[in-house]
Amino acid sequence: MIRYFLAAAAVLAATSADAEVVARGENGFTLKFAVEAEIDPADIPGAFQALPQWWQASHTYSGDAANLSLDLSPGGCWCETLPDNPAFDHGRTVEVAEDHITFDAPFGPLRGKATKAELTVTWPPASRGWTPTWTFVVEGPGLGALADAVDGVMGAGFQRWMHFLEYGAAPGA
């Protein structure tokens, strides 16, 4: 696991993405990942929805990203089909708008502990294109201690998604 976090840190360091823990306290944290890119903003929702193409298999319960699905309608499930069970609910789509998507997303160790785990995907205009951004706000008793670990996992996910969005394939795919 430590090797994964070191690799994720190396990926983040090798890009021009802004990635940081922007707020941290005993009972929560806020992460933000952003990078300017020359992309068509109309591609962003579809690229995000294509989880099996960019989500890292090692961060699934089944070990296979192909088992992930995402319904982008409000209330829609961010689900994973498991071999012995119909599906695992990782999160829910809260809002889909012209310039952002919001999820209730208590991933992995946050499930059952977070009173709030909100992932918002935005894409504001930039000087050359757009700035796809993830903001992840997590609140819950004692969860501030998980900020760095969650930052590593989410940061690597952001990088894989951006690579997919720009080039059509996640790194190593």
CSV table of C-alpha atoms in Angstrom, one decimal:
chain,number,residue,atom,x,y,z
A,1,MET,CA,0.0,0.0,0.0
A,2,ILE,CA,2.8,2.4,0.8
A,3,ARG,CA,4.3,1.7,-2.6
A,4,TYR,CA,1.0,2.7,-4.2
A,5,PHE,CA,0.9,6.0,-2.3
A,6,LEU,CA,4.5,6.7,-3.3
A,7,ALA,CA,3.7,5.9,-7.0
A,8,ALA,CA,0.7,8.2,-6.8
A,9,ALA,CA,2.8,11.0,-5.4
A,10,ALA,CA,5.3,10.5,-8.2
A,11,VAL,CA,2.5,10.7,-10.8
A,12,LEU,CA,1.2,13.9,-9.3
A,13,ALA,CA,4.6,15.5,-9.1
A,14,ALA,CA,5.3,14.7,-12.7
A,15,THR,CA,2.3,16.7,-14.0
A,16,SER,CA,1.2,20.3,-13.8
A,17,ALA,CA,-1.9,19.5,-11.9
A,18,ASP,CA,-2.8,21.5,-8.7
A,19,ALA,CA,-3.4,18.8,-6.1
A,20,GLU,CA,-3.6,19.5,-2.4
A,21,VAL,CA,-5.3,19.2,0.9
A,22,VAL,CA,-6.8,22.6,1.0
A,23,ALA,CA,-8.3,22.3,4.5
A,24,ARG,CA,-7.7,19.8,7.3
A,25,GLY,CA,-9.0,19.5,10.8
A,26,GLU,CA,-9.6,16.7,13.4
A,27,ASN,CA,-13.0,15.9,12.0
A,28,GLY,CA,-12.6,16.5,8.3
A,29,PHE,CA,-10.7,17.7,5.3
A,30,THR,CA,-11.1,19.2,1.8
A,31,LEU,CA,-9.0,18.0,-1.2
A,32,LYS,CA,-8.8,19.8,-4.5
A,33,PHE,CA,-7.3,18.6,-7.8
A,34,ALA,CA,-7.2,20.9,-10.9
A,35,VAL,CA,-5.4,21.2,-14.2
A,36,GLU,CA,-5.8,23.4,-17.2
A,37,ALA,CA,-6.5,21.4,-20.4
A,38,GLU,CA,-7.4,22.0,-24.0
A,39,ILE,CA,-10.5,19.8,-24.0
A,40,ASP,CA,-14.1,20.0,-25.1
A,41,PRO,CA,-16.1,20.5,-21.9
A,42,ALA,CA,-18.9,18.5,-23.5
A,43,ASP,CA,-16.7,15.4,-23.1
A,44,ILE,CA,-16.3,15.8,-19.3
A,45,PRO,CA,-19.4,14.1,-18.1
A,46,GLY,CA,-19.0,11.1,-20.5
A,47,ALA,CA,-15.4,10.7,-19.6
A,48,PHE,CA,-16.2,10.7,-15.9
A,49,GLN,CA,-19.0,8.2,-16.4
A,50,ALA,CA,-16.6,5.8,-18.2
A,51,LEU,CA,-15.2,4.6,-14.8
A,52,PRO,CA,-14.1,1.2,-16.2
A,53,GLN,CA,-11.7,3.0,-18.6
A,54,TRP,CA,-9.8,5.0,-16.0
A,55,TRP,CA,-10.6,3.9,-12.4
A,56,GLN,CA,-7.8,1.9,-10.9
A,57,ALA,CA,-8.8,-1.8,-10.4
A,58,SER,CA,-6.9,-2.0,-7.1
A,59,HIS,CA,-9.3,0.5,-5.7
A,60,THR,CA,-12.4,-1.7,-6.2
A,61,TYR,CA,-13.8,-4.4,-4.1
A,62,SER,CA,-13.9,-6.9,-6.9
A,63,GLY,CA,-10.4,-6.1,-8.2
A,64,ASP,CA,-11.8,-5.3,-11.7
A,65,ALA,CA,-12.7,-1.8,-12.8
A,66,ALA,CA,-14.9,-3.3,-15.5
A,67,ASN,CA,-17.4,-4.0,-12.7
A,68,LEU,CA,-18.0,-0.3,-12.1
A,69,SER,CA,-20.9,1.7,-13.4
A,70,LEU,CA,-22.1,5.2,-12.9
A,71,ASP,CA,-25.6,6.6,-13.5
A,72,LEU,CA,-25.3,10.4,-13.9
A,73,SER,CA,-29.0,11.1,-13.3
A,74,PRO,CA,-29.8,12.5,-9.8
A,75,GLY,CA,-30.0,9.6,-7.3
A,76,GLY,CA,-28.1,7.4,-9.8
A,77,CYS,CA,-25.7,4.8,-8.4
A,78,TRP,CA,-21.9,4.8,-8.5
A,79,CYS,CA,-22.0,1.0,-8.3
A,80,GLU,CA,-19.8,-2.0,-8.5
A,81,THR,CA,-21.1,-5.4,-9.4
A,82,LEU,CA,-19.6,-8.1,-7.2
A,83,PRO,CA,-19.3,-11.8,-8.2
A,84,ASP,CA,-21.3,-13.0,-5.2
A,85,ASN,CA,-23.7,-10.0,-4.8
A,86,PRO,CA,-25.7,-7.9,-7.2
A,87,ALA,CA,-23.9,-4.5,-6.5
A,88,PHE,CA,-22.1,-2.4,-4.0
A,89,ASP,CA,-23.2,1.2,-3.7
A,90,HIS,CA,-20.1,3.5,-3.6
A,91,GLY,CA,-22.0,6.7,-3.9
A,92,ARG,CA,-24.9,8.6,-5.5
A,93,THR,CA,-25.2,11.3,-8.0
A,94,VAL,CA,-26.7,14.4,-6.3
A,95,GLU,CA,-26.7,17.0,-9.1
A,96,VAL,CA,-25.8,17.3,-12.7
A,97,ALA,CA,-25.6,20.8,-14.2
A,98,GLU,CA,-24.1,22.4,-17.2
A,99,ASP,CA,-20.9,23.2,-15.4
A,100,HIS,CA,-20.6,20.7,-12.5
A,101,ILE,CA,-21.6,17.2,-11.2
A,102,THR,CA,-21.9,16.5,-7.5
A,103,PHE,CA,-21.8,13.1,-5.8
A,104,ASP,CA,-22.4,11.8,-2.3
A,105,ALA,CA,-19.3,9.6,-2.3
A,106,PRO,CA,-18.2,7.9,0.9
A,107,PHE,CA,-15.6,5.7,-0.7
A,108,GLY,CA,-13.8,2.9,1.0
A,109,PRO,CA,-12.7,3.7,4.6
A,110,LEU,CA,-15.2,6.7,4.7
A,111,ARG,CA,-18.3,4.4,4.4
A,112,GLY,CA,-20.2,4.4,7.6
A,113,LYS,CA,-17.9,7.0,9.2
A,114,ALA,CA,-18.4,10.2,7.1
A,115,THR,CA,-21.3,12.5,7.9
A,116,LYS,CA,-20.4,14.2,4.6
A,117,ALA,CA,-18.4,12.9,1.6
A,118,GLU,CA,-19.1,15.2,-1.3
A,119,LEU,CA,-17.2,15.0,-4.5
A,120,THR,CA,-17.9,17.9,-6.9
A,121,VAL,CA,-16.5,17.9,-10.5
A,122,THR,CA,-16.4,21.3,-12.2
A,123,TRP,CA,-14.8,22.6,-15.4
A,124,PRO,CA,-14.5,26.4,-15.3
A,125,PRO,CA,-13.0,28.2,-18.3
A,126,ALA,CA,-9.3,28.9,-18.3
A,127,SER,CA,-6.9,30.9,-20.4
A,128,ARG,CA,-6.3,27.9,-22.7
A,129,GLY,CA,-9.4,25.7,-22.6
A,130,TRP,CA,-10.9,24.6,-19.3
A,131,THR,CA,-9.8,23.6,-15.8
A,132,PRO,CA,-11.3,20.2,-14.9
A,133,THR,CA,-11.4,20.2,-11.1
A,134,TRP,CA,-12.4,17.7,-8.3
A,135,THR,CA,-13.2,19.1,-4.9
A,136,PHE,CA,-13.7,16.4,-2.2
A,137,VAL,CA,-15.2,17.6,1.1
A,138,VAL,CA,-15.1,15.0,3.9
A,139,GLU,CA,-16.5,15.4,7.4
A,140,GLY,CA,-16.9,13.0,10.3
A,141,PRO,CA,-15.5,12.2,13.7
A,142,GLY,CA,-11.8,11.7,13.5
A,143,LEU,CA,-11.6,11.6,9.7
A,144,GLY,CA,-9.0,14.4,9.4
A,145,ALA,CA,-6.4,11.7,10.1
A,146,LEU,CA,-7.3,10.1,6.7
A,147,ALA,CA,-6.6,13.2,4.7
A,148,ASP,CA,-3.2,12.3,3.3
A,149,ALA,CA,-4.1,8.7,2.5
A,150,VAL,CA,-7.4,9.7,0.7
A,151,ASP,CA,-5.4,12.5,-1.1
A,152,GLY,CA,-3.1,9.9,-2.5
A,153,VAL,CA,-5.8,7.7,-3.8
A,154,MET,CA,-8.0,10.5,-5.2
A,155,GLY,CA,-5.1,12.3,-6.7
A,156,ALA,CA,-4.0,9.2,-8.6
A,157,GLY,CA,-7.7,8.8,-9.7
A,158,PHE,CA,-7.8,12.4,-10.9
A,159,GLN,CA,-4.6,11.9,-12.9
A,160,ARG,CA,-5.9,8.7,-14.6
A,161,TRP,CA,-9.2,10.5,-15.4
A,162,MET,CA,-7.4,13.5,-16.9
A,163,HIS,CA,-5.2,11.2,-19.0
A,164,PHE,CA,-8.3,9.4,-20.2
A,165,LEU,CA,-10.1,12.7,-20.9
A,166,GLU,CA,-7.2,14.1,-22.9
A,167,TYR,CA,-5.8,10.9,-24.6
A,168,GLY,CA,-8.6,8.3,-24.5
A,169,ALA,CA,-6.8,5.8,-22.4
A,170,ALA,CA,-5.7,5.7,-18.7
A,171,PRO,CA,-2.0,5.4,-18.0
A,172,GLY,CA,-1.0,1.7,-18.2
A,173,ALA,CA,-4.3,0.8,-19.9
